[in-house]
Structures are given as C-alpha cells and as structure tokens.
PDB file of C-alpha atoms and ligand atoms in Angstrom:
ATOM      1  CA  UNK A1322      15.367  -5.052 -22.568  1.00  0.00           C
ATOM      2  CA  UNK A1323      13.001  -4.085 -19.980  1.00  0.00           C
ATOM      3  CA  UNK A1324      14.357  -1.575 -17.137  1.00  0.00           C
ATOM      4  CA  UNK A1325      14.036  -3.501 -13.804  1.00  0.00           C
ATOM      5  CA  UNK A1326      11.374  -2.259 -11.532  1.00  0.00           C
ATOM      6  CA  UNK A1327      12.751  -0.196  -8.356  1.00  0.00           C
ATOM      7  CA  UNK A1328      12.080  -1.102  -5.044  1.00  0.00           C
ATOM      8  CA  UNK A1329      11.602   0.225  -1.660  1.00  0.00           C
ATOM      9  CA  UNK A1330      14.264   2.164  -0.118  1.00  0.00           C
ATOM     10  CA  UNK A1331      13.725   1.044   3.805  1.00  0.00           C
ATOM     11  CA  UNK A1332      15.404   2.722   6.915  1.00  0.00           C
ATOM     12  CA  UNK A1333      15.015   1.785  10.773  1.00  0.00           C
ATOM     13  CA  UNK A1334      11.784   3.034  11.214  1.00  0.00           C
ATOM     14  CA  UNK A1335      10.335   1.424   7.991  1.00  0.00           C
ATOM     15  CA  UNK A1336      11.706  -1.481   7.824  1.00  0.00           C
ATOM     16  CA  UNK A1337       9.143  -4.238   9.940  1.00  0.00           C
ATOM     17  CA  UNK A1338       6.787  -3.238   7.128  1.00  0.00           C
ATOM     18  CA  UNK A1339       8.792  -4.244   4.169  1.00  0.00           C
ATOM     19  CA  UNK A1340      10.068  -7.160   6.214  1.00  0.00           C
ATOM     20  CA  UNK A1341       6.413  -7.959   6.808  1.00  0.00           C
ATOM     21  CA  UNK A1342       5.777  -7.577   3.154  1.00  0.00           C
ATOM     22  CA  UNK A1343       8.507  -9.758   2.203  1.00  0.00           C
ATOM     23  CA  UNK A1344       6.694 -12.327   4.156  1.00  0.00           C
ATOM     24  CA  UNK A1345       3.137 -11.229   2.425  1.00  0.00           C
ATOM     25  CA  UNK A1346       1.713  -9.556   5.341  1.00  0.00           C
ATOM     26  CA  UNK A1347       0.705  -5.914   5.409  1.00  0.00           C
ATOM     27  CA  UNK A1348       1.448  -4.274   8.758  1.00  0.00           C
ATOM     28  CA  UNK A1349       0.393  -0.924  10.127  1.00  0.00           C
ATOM     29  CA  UNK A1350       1.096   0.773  13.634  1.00  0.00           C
ATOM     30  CA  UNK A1351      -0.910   1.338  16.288  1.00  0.00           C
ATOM     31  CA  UNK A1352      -0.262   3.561  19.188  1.00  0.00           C
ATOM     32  CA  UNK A1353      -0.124   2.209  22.602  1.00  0.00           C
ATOM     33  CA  UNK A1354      -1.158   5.088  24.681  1.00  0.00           C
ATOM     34  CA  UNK A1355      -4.620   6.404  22.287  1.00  0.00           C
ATOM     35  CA  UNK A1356      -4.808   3.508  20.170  1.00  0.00           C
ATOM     36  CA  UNK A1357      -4.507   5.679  16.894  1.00  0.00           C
ATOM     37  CA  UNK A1358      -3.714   3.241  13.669  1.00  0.00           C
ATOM     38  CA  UNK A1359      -1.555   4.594  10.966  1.00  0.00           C
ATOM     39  CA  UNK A1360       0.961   4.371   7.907  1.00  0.00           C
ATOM     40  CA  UNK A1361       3.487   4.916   7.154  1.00  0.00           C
ATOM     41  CA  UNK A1362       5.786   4.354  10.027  1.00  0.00           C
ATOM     42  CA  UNK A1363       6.496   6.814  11.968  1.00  0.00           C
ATOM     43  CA  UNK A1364       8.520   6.961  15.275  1.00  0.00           C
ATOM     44  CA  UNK A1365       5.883   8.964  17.320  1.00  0.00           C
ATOM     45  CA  UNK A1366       2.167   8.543  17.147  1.00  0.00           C
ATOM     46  CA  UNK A1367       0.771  11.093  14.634  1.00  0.00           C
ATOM     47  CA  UNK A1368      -2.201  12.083  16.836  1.00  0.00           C
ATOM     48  CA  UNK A1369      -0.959  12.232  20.391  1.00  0.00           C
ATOM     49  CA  UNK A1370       2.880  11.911  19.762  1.00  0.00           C
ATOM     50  CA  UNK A1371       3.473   9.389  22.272  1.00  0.00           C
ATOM     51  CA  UNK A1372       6.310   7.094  21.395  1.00  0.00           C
ATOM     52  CA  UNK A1373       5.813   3.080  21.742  1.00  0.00           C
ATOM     53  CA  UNK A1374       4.095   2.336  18.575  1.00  0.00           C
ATOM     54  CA  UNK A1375       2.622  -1.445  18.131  1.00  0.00           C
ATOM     55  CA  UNK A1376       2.814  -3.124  15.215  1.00  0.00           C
ATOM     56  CA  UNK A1377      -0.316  -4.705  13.531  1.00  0.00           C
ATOM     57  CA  UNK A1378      -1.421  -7.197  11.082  1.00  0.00           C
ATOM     58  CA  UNK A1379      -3.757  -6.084   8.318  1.00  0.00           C
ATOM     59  CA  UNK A1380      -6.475  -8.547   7.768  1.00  0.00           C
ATOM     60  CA  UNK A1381      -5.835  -7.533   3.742  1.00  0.00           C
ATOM     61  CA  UNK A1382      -9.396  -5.770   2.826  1.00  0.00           C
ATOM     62  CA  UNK A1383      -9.990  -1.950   2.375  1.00  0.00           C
ATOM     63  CA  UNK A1384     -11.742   0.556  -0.355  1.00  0.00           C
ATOM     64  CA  UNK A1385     -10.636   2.897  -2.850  1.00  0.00           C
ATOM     65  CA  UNK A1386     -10.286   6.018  -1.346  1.00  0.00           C
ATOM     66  CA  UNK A1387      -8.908   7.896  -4.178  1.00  0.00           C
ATOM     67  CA  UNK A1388      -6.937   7.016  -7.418  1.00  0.00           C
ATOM     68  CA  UNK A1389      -5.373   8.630 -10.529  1.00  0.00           C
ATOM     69  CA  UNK A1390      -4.645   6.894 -13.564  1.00  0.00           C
ATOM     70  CA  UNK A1391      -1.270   7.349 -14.714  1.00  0.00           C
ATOM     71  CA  UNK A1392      -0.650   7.678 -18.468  1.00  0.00           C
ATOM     72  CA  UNK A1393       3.003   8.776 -18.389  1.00  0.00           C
ATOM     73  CA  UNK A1394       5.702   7.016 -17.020  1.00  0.00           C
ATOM     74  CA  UNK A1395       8.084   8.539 -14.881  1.00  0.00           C
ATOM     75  CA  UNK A1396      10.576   5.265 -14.305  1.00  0.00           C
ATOM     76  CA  UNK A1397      11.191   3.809 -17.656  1.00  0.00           C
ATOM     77  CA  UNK A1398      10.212   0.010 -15.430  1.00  0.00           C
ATOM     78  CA  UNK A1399       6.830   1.355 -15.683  1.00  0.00           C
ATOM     79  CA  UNK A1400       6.046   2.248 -19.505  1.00  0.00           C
ATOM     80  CA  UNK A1401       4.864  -1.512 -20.369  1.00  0.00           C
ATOM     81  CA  UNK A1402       2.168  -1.028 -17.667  1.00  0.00           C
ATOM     82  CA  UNK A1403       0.641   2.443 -18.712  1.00  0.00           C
ATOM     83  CA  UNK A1404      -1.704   2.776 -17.961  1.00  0.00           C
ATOM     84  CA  UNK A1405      -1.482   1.780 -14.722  1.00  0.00           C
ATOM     85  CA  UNK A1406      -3.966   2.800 -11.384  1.00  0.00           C
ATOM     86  CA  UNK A1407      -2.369   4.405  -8.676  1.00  0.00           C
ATOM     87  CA  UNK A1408      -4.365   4.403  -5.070  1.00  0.00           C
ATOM     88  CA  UNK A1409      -4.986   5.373  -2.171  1.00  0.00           C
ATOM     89  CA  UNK A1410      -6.403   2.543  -0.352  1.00  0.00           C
ATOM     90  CA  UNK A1411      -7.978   3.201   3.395  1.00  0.00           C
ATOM     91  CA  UNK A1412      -7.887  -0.687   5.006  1.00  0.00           C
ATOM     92  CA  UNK A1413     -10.786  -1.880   6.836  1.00  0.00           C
ATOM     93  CA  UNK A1414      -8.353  -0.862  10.262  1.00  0.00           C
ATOM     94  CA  UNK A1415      -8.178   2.459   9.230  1.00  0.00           C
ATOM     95  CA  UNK A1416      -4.524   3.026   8.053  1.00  0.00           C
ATOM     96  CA  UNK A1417      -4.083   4.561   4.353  1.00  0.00           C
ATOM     97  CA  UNK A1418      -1.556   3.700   2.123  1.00  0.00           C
ATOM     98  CA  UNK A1419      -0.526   4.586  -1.917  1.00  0.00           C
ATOM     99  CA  UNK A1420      -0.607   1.465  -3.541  1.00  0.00           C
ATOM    100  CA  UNK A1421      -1.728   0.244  -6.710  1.00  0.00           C
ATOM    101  CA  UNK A1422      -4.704  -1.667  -8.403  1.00  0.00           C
ATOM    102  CA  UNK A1423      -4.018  -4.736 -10.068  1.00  0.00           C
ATOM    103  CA  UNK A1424      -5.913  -6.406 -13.099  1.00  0.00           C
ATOM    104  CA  UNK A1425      -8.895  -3.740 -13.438  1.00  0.00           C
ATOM    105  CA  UNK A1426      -8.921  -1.390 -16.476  1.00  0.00           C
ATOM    106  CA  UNK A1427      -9.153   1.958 -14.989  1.00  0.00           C
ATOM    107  CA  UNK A1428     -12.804   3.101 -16.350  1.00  0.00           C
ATOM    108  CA  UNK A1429     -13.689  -0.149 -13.650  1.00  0.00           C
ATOM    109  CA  UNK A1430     -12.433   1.452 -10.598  1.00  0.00           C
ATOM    110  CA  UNK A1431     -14.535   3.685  -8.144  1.00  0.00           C
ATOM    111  CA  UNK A1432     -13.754   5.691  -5.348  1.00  0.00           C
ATOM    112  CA  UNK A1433     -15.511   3.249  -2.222  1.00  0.00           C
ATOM    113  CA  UNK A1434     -14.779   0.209  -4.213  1.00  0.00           C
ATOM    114  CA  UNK A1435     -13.889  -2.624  -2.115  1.00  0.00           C
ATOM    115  CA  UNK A1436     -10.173  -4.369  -2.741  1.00  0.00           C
ATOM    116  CA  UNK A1437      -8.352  -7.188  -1.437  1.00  0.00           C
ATOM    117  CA  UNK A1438      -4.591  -7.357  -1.191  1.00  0.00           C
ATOM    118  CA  UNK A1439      -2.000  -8.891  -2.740  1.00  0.00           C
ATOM    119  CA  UNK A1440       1.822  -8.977  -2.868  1.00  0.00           C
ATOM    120  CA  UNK A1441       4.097  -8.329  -6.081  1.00  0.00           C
ATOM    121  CA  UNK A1442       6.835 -10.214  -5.635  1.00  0.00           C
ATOM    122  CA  UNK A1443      10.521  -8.170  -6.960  1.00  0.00           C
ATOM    123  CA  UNK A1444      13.291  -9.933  -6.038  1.00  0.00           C
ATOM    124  CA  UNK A1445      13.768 -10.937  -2.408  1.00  0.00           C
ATOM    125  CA  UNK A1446      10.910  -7.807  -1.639  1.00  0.00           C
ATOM    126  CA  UNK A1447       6.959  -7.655  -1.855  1.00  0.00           C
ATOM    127  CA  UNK A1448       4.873  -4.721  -2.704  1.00  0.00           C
ATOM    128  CA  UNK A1449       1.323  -4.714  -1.680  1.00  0.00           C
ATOM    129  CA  UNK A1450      -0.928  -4.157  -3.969  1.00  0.00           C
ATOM    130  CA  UNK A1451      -4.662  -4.253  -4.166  1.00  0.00           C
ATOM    131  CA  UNK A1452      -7.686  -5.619  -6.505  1.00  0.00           C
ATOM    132  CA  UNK A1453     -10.911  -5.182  -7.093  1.00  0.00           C
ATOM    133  CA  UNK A1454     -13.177  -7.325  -4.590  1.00  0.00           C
ATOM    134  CA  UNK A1455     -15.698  -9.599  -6.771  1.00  0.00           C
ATOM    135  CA  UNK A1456     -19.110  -7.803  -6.704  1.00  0.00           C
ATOM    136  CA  UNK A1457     -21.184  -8.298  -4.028  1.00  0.00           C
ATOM    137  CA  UNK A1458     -18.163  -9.619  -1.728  1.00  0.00           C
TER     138      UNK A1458
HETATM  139 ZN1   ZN B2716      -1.515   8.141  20.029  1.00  0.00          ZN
END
C-alpha cells in the first residue's frame, strides 16, 4: 500500500496561501510601505521590516531558477516518483518559492526555463507545482 503523501503544516501567518492554494491560486505578499514582493509569508517585510503586508495573486508563470533532482526518497510517499525534480521557481512577480516540476524527465529541465503552474490536489489541500512552458511560449 502506498504511504499517503504529507501535506502542509500551516500556522497564522501561512495560512491565506494554502487557503489560496486550496482554491488553485498562488499568492505572494507584497509590502505596503516599499512595495517589496516575497514568499514565504512572513509577518514583517523582509527588506524594510515594515508590518502591513498585502496579499497578491500570482498570474501562474515564472522560470527555473535552480533545481536538484532527487534520487532518494526521504518520505516513503515519495519513492514511486523518484526521480522526481525539485525547484526553485522565481514567478514572473518576483517571489521565489521550492516547488516541484511536473511531467518533464529531469535531463529536460534548465535553469531559465519557463514554467506554468499547476495545483496537486491532496485531500481537501493544493500544492503548486510547476511545468515546463511549451517551447517558444
Ligand atoms: Zn518593505
């Protein structure tokens, strides 16, 4: 029997952006004193510190901005994936997030290459997750 997969752990500061999720929208924070966009949540701004962060809708594209390819797993949920593409994905606002790539084999992804998001659906949560953008997108 397969193990089932974890998911997020939220608190108060988190949770809009797994609520979001749940709903299939990626949200990041903005601040509203420098305008600084960021994730993860945080309850000060990470540049200026000023409290009052905004929330903000992702429009859903980005790039690779760095990956590894795991080989191991370290959750036993995971070993029918391996190996699976874990990423760093900087969206076209800005924010970075660790995330994963989705239906590429890993010799296809690049650092720079564009992605598009999706949502994983686990239970009554969503995890965003990202694929390769068709060429010349
Ligand atoms: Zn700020």
């Amino acid at each position: 029997m397969d193990a089932p997969r974890p998911v997020p752990q939220s608190d108060a500061v988190i949770r809009p952006f797994w609520e979001a999720c749940a709903r299939h929208s990626l949200c990041f924070q903005q601040c509203a004193a420098c305008g600084h966009r960021w994730l993860p949540a945080s309850v000060v701004c990470p540049r200026c510190w000023a409290a009052g962060a905004e929330w903000r809708q992702a429009r859903g594209e980005g790039s690779v901005f760095s990956f590894a390819v795991y080989h191991r797993a370290y959750h036993p949920a995971f070993e029918p994936l391996l190996p699976y593409i874990v990423a760093v994905i900087e969206l076209a606002e800005g924010p970075r997030l660790v995330s994963n790539i989705v239906g590429s084999a890993p010799g296809e992804v690049r650092v720079g290459a564009p992605v598009r998001l999706e949502f994983l659906d686990i239970g009554d949560a969503a995890l965003p997750v990202f694929r390769l953008a068709p060429q010349g997108a």
